[in-house]
XYZ file of N, CA and C in Angstrom:
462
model
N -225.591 41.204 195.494
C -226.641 41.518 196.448
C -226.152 41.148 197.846
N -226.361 41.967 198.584
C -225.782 41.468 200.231
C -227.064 41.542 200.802
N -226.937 40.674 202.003
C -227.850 40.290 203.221
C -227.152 41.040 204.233
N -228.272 42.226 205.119
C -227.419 42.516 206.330
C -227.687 42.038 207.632
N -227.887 40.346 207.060
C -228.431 39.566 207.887
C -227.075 38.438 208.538
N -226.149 38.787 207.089
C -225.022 37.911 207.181
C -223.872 37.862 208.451
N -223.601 37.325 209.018
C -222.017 37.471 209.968
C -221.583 36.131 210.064
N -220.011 36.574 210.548
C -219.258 35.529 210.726
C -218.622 35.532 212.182
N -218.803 34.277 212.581
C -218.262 33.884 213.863
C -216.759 32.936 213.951
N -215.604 33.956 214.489
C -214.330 33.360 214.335
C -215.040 32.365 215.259
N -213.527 31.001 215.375
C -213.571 30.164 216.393
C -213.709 30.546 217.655
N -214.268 29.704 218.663
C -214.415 29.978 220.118
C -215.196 31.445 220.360
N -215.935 31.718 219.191
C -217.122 33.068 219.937
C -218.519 32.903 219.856
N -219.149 33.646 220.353
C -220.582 33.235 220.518
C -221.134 34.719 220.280
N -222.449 34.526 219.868
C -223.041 35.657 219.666
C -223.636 36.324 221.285
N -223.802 37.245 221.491
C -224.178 38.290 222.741
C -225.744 37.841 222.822
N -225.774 37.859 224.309
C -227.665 37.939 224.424
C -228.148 38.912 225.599
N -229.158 38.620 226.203
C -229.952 39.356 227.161
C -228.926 39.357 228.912
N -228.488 37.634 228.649
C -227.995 37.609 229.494
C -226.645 36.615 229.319
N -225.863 37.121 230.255
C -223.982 35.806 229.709
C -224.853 34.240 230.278
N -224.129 33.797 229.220
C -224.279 31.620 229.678
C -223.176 31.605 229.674
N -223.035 30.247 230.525
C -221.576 29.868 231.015
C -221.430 29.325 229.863
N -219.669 29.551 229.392
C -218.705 29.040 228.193
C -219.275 27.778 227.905
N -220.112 26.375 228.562
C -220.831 25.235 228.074
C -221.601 25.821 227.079
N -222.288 27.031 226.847
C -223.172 27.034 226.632
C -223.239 28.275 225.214
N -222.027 27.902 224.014
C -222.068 29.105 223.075
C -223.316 29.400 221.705
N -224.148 30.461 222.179
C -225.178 30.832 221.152
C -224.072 31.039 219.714
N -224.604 30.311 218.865
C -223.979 30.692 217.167
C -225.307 31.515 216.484
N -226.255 30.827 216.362
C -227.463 31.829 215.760
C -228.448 32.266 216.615
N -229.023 33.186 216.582
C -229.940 33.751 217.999
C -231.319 33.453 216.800
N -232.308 33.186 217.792
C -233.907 33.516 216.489
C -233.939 34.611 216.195
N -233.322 35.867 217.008
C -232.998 36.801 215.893
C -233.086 37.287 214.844
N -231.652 36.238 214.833
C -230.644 36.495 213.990
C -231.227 35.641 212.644
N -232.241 34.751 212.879
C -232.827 33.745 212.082
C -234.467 33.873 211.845
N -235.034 35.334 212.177
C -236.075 35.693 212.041
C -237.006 35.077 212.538
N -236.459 34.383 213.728
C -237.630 33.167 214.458
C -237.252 31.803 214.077
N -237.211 31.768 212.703
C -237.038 30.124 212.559
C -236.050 29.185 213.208
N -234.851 29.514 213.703
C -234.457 28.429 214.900
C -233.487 29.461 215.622
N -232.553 28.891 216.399
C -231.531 28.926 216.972
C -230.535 27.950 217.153
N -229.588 28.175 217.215
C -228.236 26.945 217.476
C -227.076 27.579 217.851
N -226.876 26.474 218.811
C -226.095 26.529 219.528
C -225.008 25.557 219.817
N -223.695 25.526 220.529
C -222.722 24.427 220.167
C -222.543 24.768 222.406
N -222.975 23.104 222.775
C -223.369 22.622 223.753
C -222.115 21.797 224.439
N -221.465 22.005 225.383
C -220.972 20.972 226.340
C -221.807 20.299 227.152
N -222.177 19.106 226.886
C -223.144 18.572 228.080
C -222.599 17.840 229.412
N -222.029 18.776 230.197
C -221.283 18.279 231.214
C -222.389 17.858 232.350
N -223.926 18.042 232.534
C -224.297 17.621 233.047
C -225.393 17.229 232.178
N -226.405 16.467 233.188
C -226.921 15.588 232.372
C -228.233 16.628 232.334
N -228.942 16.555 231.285
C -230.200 17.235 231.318
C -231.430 16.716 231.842
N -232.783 16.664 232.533
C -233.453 15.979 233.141
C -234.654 15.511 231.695
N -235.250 14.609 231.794
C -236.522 14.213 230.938
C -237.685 15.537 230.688
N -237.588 16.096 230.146
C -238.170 16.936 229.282
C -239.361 16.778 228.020
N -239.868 17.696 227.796
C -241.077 17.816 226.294
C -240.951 19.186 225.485
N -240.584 19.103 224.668
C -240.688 20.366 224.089
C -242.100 20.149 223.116
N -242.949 21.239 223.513
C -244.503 21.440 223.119
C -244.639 21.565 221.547
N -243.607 22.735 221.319
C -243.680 23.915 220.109
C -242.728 23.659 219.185
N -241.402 22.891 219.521
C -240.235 23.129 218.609
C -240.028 21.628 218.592
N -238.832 21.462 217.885
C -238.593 20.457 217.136
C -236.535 20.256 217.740
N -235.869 19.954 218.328
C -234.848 19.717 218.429
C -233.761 19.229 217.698
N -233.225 19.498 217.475
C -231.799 18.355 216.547
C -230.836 18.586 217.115
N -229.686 17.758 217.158
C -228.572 17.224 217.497
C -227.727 16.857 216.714
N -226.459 17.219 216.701
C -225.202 16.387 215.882
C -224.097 16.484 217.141
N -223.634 15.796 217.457
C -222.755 15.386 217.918
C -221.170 15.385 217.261
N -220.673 17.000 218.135
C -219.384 17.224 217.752
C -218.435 16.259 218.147
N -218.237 16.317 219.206
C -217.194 15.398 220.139
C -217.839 14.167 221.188
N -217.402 13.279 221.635
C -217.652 12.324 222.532
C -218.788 11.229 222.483
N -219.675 11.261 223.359
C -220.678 10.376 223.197
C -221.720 10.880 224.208
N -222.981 11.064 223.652
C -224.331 11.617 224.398
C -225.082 10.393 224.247
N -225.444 10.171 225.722
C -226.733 9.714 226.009
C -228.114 10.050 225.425
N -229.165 9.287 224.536
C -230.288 10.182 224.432
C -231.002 9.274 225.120
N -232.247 9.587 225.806
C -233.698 8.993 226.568
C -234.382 9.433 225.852
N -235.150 8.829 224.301
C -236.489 9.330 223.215
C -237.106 8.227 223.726
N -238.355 8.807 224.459
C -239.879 8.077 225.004
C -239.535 7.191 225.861
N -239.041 5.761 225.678
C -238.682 4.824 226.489
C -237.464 4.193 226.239
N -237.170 4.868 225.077
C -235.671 3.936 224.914
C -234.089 5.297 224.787
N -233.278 4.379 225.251
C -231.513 4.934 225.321
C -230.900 5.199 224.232
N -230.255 5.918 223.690
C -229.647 5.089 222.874
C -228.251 6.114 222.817
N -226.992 5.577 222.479
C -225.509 5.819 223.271
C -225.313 6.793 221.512
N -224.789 7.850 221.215
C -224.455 8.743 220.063
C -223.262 9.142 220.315
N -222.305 8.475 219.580
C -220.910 8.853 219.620
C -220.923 9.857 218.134
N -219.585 10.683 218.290
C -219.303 11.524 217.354
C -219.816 11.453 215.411
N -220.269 12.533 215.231
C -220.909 12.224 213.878
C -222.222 11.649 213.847
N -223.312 11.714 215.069
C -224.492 10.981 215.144
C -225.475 12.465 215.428
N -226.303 12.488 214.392
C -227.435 13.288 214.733
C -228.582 12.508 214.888
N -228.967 13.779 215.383
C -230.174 12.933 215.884
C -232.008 14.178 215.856
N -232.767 13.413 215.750
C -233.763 14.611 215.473
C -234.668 14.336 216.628
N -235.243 15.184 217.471
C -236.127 14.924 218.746
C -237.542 15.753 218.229
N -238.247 14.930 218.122
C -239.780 16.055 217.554
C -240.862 16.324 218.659
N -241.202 18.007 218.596
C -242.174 18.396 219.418
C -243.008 17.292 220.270
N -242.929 17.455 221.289
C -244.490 16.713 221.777
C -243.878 15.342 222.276
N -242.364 14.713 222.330
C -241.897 13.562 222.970
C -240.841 13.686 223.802
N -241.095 13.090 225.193
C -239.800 13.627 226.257
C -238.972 13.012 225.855
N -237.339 13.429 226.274
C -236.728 13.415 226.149
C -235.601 13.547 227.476
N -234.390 13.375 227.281
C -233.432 13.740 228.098
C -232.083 13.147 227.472
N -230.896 13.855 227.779
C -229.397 14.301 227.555
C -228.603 14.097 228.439
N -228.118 12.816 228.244
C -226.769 12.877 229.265
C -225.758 13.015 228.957
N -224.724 12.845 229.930
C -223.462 12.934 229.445
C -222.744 11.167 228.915
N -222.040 10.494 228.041
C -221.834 9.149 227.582
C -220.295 9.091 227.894
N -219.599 10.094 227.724
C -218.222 10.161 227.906
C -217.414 11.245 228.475
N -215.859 10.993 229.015
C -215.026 11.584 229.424
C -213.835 11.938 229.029
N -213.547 13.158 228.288
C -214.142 14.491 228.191
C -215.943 14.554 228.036
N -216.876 15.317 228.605
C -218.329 15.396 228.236
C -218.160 15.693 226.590
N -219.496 15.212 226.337
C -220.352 15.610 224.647
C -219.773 16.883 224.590
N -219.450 17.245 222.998
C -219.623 18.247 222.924
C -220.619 18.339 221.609
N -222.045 18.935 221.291
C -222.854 19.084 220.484
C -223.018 20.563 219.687
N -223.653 20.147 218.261
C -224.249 21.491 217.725
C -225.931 21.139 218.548
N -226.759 22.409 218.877
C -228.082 22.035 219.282
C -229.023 22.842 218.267
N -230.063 22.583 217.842
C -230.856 23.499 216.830
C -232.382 23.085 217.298
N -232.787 24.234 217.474
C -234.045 24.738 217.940
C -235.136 24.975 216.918
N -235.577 24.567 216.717
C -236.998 25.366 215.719
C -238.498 25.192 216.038
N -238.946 26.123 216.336
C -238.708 27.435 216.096
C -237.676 27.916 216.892
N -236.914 28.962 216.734
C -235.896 29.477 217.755
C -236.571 29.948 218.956
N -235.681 30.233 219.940
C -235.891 30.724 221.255
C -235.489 29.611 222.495
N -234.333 28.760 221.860
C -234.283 28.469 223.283
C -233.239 28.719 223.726
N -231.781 29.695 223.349
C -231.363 30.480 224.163
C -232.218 31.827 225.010
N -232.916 31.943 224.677
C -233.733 32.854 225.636
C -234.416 32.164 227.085
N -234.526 30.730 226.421
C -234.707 29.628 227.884
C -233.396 29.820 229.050
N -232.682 29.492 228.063
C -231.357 29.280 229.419
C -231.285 30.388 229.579
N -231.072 31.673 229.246
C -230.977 32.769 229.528
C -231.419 33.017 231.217
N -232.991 32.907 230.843
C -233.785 32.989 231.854
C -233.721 32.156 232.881
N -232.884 31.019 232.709
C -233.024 29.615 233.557
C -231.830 30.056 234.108
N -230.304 30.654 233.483
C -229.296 30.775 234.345
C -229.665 32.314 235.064
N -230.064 33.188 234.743
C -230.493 34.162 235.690
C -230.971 34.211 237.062
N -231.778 32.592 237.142
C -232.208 31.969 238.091
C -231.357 31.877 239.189
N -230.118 31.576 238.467
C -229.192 31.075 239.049
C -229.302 29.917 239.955
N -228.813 29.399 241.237
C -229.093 28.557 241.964
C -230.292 27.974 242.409
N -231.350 29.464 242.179
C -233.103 28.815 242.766
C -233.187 27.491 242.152
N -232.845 27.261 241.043
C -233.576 26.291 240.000
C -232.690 24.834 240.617
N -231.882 24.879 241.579
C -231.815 23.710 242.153
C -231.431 23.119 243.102
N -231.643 21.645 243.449
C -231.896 20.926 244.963
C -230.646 20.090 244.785
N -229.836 20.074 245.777
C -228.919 19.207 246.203
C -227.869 19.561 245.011
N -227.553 20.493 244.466
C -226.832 20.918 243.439
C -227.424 20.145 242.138
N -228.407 19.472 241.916
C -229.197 19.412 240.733
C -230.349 19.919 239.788
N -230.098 20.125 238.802
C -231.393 20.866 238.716
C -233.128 19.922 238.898
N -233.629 20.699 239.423
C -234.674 20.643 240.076
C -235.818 20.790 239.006
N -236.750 19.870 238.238
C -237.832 20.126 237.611
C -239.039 20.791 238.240
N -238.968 20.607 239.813
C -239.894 21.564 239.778
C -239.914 22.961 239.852
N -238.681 23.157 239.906
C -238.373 24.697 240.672
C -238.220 25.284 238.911
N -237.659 24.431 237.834
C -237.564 25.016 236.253
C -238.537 25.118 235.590
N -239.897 24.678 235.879
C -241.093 24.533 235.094
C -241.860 25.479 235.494
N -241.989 26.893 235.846
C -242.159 27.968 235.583
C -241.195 28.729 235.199
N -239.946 28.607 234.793
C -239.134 29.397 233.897
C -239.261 28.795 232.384
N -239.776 27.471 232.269
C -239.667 26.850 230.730
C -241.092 26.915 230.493
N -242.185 27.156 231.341
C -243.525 27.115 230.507
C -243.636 28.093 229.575
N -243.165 29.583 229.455
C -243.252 30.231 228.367
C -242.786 30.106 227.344
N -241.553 29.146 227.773
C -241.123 28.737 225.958
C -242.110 27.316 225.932
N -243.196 26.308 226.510
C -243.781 25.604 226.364
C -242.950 24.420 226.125
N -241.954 24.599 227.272
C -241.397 23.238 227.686
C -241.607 22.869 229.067
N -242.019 21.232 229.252
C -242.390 20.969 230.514
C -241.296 19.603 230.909
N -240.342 20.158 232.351
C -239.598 19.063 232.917
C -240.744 17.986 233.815
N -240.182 16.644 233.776
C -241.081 15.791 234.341
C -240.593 15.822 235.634
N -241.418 15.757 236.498
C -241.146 16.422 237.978
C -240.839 15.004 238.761
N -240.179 14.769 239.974
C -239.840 13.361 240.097
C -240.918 13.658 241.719
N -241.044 12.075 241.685
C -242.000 11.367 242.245
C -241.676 10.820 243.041
């Protein structure tokens, strides 16, 4: 019985989307491609990501290479290689970088759709930020439709 749901991804490729992400950023399963139920993706975190909530989905992490910073609610905690990690709907969060070479991560989404975030977020291109950082306020009308909210600084 075959699935013509099946494919294979040699090394170093990524599946095609709406719009190109920079090489940090390679889609492996699209929700698609996964009928909604997630997406994943394999992440360079060369910069740091800002404190975040994801509303709807559920996050996970494994940690290919290096060491990622996580910020879950109030506490740090340092994830060197071989450390997953699970981030659940509804608690901020944030992603830094821990080491040099940066993280390199698998990321998994569920429900899928959050390459369709960055999609939309790098299309943005530069709007989305201040002083060459990204900017929570200028991203939180590109992430409210996927029902993620950046915490805006004060």
């Amino acid at each position: 019985m075959s699935d013509s749901r099946f494919f294979l991804l040699e090394p170093g490729t990524a599946r095609p989307g709406r719009f190109p992400l920079p090489p940090a950023f390679a889609v492996k399963a699209t929700t698609a491609d996964t009928e909604g139920r997630f997406s994943l993706l394999e992440v360079t975190v060369a910069k740091d990501i800002p404190r975040h909530t994801h509303h709807t989905a559920d996050e996970c992490i494994y940690v290919l290479d290096g060491v990622l910073d996580i910020e879950f609610d109030d506490h740090t905690y340092s994830a060197p290689e071989g450390t997953f990690a699970l981030l659940p709907k509804g608690v901020p969060h944030a992603l830094r970088c821990g080491s040099q070479p940066p993280p390199r991560v698998l990321q998994i989404s569920s429900p899928g759709g959050w390459e369709h975030y960055l999609e939309d977020l790098f299309a943005a291109g530069p709007s989305v930020l201040t002083d060459g950082e990204l900017d929570p306020a200028k991203i939180n009308p590109i992430a409210a439709p996927y029902d993620i909210t950046y915490a805006e600084r004060t």
